[in-house]
Coordinates of C-alpha atoms in Angstrom, one line a residue:
X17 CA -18.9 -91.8 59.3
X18 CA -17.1 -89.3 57.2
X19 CA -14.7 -88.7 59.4
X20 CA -13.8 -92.3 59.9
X21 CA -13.0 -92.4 56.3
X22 CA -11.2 -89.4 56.3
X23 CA -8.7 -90.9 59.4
X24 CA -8.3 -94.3 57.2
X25 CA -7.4 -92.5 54.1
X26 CA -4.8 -90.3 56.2
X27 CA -3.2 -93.0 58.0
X28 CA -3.2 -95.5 54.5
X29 CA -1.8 -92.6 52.9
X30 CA 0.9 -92.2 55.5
X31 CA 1.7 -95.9 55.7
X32 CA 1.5 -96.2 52.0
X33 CA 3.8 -93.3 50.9
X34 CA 6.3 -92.8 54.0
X35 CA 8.7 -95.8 53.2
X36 CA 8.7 -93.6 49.5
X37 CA 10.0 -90.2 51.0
X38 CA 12.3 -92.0 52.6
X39 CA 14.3 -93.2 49.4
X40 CA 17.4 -95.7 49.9
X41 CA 19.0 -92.8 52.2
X42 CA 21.5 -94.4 54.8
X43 CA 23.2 -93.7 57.7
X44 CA 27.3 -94.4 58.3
X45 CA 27.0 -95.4 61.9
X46 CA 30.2 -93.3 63.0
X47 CA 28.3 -89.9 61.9
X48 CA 25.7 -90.9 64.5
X49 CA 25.4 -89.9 68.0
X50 CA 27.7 -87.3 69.7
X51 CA 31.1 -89.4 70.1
X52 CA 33.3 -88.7 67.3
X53 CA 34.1 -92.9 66.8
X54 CA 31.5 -95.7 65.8
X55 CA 28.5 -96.2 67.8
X56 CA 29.8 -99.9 67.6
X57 CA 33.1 -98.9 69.7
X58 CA 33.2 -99.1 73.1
X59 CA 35.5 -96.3 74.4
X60 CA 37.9 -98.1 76.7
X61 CA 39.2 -95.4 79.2
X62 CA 43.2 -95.5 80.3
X63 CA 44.1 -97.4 83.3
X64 CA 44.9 -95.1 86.3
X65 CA 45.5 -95.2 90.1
X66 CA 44.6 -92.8 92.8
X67 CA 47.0 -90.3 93.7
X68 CA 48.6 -92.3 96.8
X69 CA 47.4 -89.6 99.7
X70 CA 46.2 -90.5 102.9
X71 CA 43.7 -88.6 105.3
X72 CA 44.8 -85.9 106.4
X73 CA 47.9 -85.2 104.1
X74 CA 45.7 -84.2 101.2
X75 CA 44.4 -80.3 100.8
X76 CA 40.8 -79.4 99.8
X77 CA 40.1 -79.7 96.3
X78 CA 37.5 -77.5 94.5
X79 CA 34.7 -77.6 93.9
X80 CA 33.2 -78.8 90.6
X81 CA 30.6 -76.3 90.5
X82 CA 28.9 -73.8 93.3
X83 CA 27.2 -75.8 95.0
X84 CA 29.0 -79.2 94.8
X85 CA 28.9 -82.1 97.0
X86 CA 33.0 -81.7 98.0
X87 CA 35.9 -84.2 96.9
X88 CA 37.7 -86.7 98.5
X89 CA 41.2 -85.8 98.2
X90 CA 42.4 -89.1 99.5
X91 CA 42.3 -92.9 99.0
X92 CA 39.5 -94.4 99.9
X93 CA 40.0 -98.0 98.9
X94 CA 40.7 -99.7 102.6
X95 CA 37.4 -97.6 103.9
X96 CA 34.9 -99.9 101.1
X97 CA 33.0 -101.0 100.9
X98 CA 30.6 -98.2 102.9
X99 CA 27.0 -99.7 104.3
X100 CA 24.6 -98.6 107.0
X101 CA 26.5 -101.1 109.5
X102 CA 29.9 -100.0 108.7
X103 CA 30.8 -96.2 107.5
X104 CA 34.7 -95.5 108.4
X105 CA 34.3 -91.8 107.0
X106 CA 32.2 -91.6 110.1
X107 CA 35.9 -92.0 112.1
X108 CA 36.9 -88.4 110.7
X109 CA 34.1 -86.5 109.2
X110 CA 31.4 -87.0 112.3
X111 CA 32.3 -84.8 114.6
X112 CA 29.4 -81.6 115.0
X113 CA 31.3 -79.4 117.1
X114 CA 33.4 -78.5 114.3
X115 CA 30.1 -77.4 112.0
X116 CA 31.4 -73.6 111.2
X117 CA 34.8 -73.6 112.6
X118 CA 37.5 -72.7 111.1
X119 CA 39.5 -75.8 110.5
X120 CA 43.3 -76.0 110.4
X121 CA 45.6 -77.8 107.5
X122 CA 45.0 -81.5 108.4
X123 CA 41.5 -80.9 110.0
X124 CA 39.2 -83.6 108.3
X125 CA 35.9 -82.0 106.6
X126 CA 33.3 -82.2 109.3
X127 CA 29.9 -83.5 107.7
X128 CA 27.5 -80.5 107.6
X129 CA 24.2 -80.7 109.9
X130 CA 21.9 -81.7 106.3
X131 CA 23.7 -84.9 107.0
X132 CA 22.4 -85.7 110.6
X133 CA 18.9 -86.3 112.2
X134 CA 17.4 -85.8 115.5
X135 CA 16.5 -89.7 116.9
X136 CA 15.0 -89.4 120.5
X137 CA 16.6 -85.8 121.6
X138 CA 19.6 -87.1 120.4
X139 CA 22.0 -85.8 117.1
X140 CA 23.2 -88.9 114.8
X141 CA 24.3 -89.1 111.1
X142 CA 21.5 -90.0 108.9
X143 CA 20.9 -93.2 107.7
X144 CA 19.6 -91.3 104.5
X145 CA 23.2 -90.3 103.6
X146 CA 25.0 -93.6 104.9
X147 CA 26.5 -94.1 101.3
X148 CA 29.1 -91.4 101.0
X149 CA 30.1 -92.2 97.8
X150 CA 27.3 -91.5 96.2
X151 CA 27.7 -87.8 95.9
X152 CA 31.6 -87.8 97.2
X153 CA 34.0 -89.4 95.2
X154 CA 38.3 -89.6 95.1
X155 CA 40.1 -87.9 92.2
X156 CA 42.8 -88.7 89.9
X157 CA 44.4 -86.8 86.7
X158 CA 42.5 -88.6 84.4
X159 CA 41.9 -87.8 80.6
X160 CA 38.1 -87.5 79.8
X161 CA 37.0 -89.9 77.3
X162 CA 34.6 -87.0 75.4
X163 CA 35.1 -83.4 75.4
X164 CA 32.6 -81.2 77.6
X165 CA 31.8 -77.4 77.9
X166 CA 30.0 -78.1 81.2

């Protein structure tokens, strides 16, 4: 029964006294977060286009980090939108005899063999990865809209 007490007194105490140690401190909204502006500002980012490559004219761009899904270094806006029934990266990149090879200049990216499944003896591109923009996506020079050390 003691203890009961005990935990009322605490928590009445806290509930009582916190709104006190708090004091009439505010907050200027644009010293919160990490972004340098107003919470309240939407950062709008610059209007850009897609370098205007095409498959197979574009060389291999590096990688972000070791490790790193590759790039697309061409325009992929007449390929979209990519489903299950219809994947035109398939056209290019689905070819498993040239796994390991040395490729040439214009040789498209051949998809590695984490992308494929075995489906009744056979070899087929998963249905897992069918969405290759998900990991894979087309650059441009485009400012950042925050700063990053990554």
């Amino acid at each position: 029964m003691k203890s009961r007490a005990f935990i009322g007194f605490a928590m009445l105490a806290l509930v009582g006294f916190g709104p006190t140690q708090a004091g009439d401190q505010t907050f200027d909204p644009d010293q919160m977060g990490l972004s340098p502006v107003s919470v309240f500002e939407i950062p709008a980012p610059e209007a850009f286009t897609y370098p205007d490559t095409r498959p197979g004219s574009g060389e291999t761009l590096p990688r972000g980090f070791p490790g790193a899904p590759p790039q697309v270094p061409h325009r992929i806006e007449t390929y979209l939108p990519i489903t299950l029934q219809s994947n035109r990266c398939l056209g290019c990149h689905d070819d498993l005899e040239m796994i390991g090879q040395e490729l040439a200049a214009d040789d498209p990216t051949p998809m590695p063999m984490t992308h494929y499944m075995e489906v009744e003896g056979r070899v087929v591109p998963s249905g897992e990865n069918h969405v290759c923009t998900h990991c894979h996506v087309p650059q441009a020079d485009v400012p950042p809209l925050t700063g990053s050390t990554f």
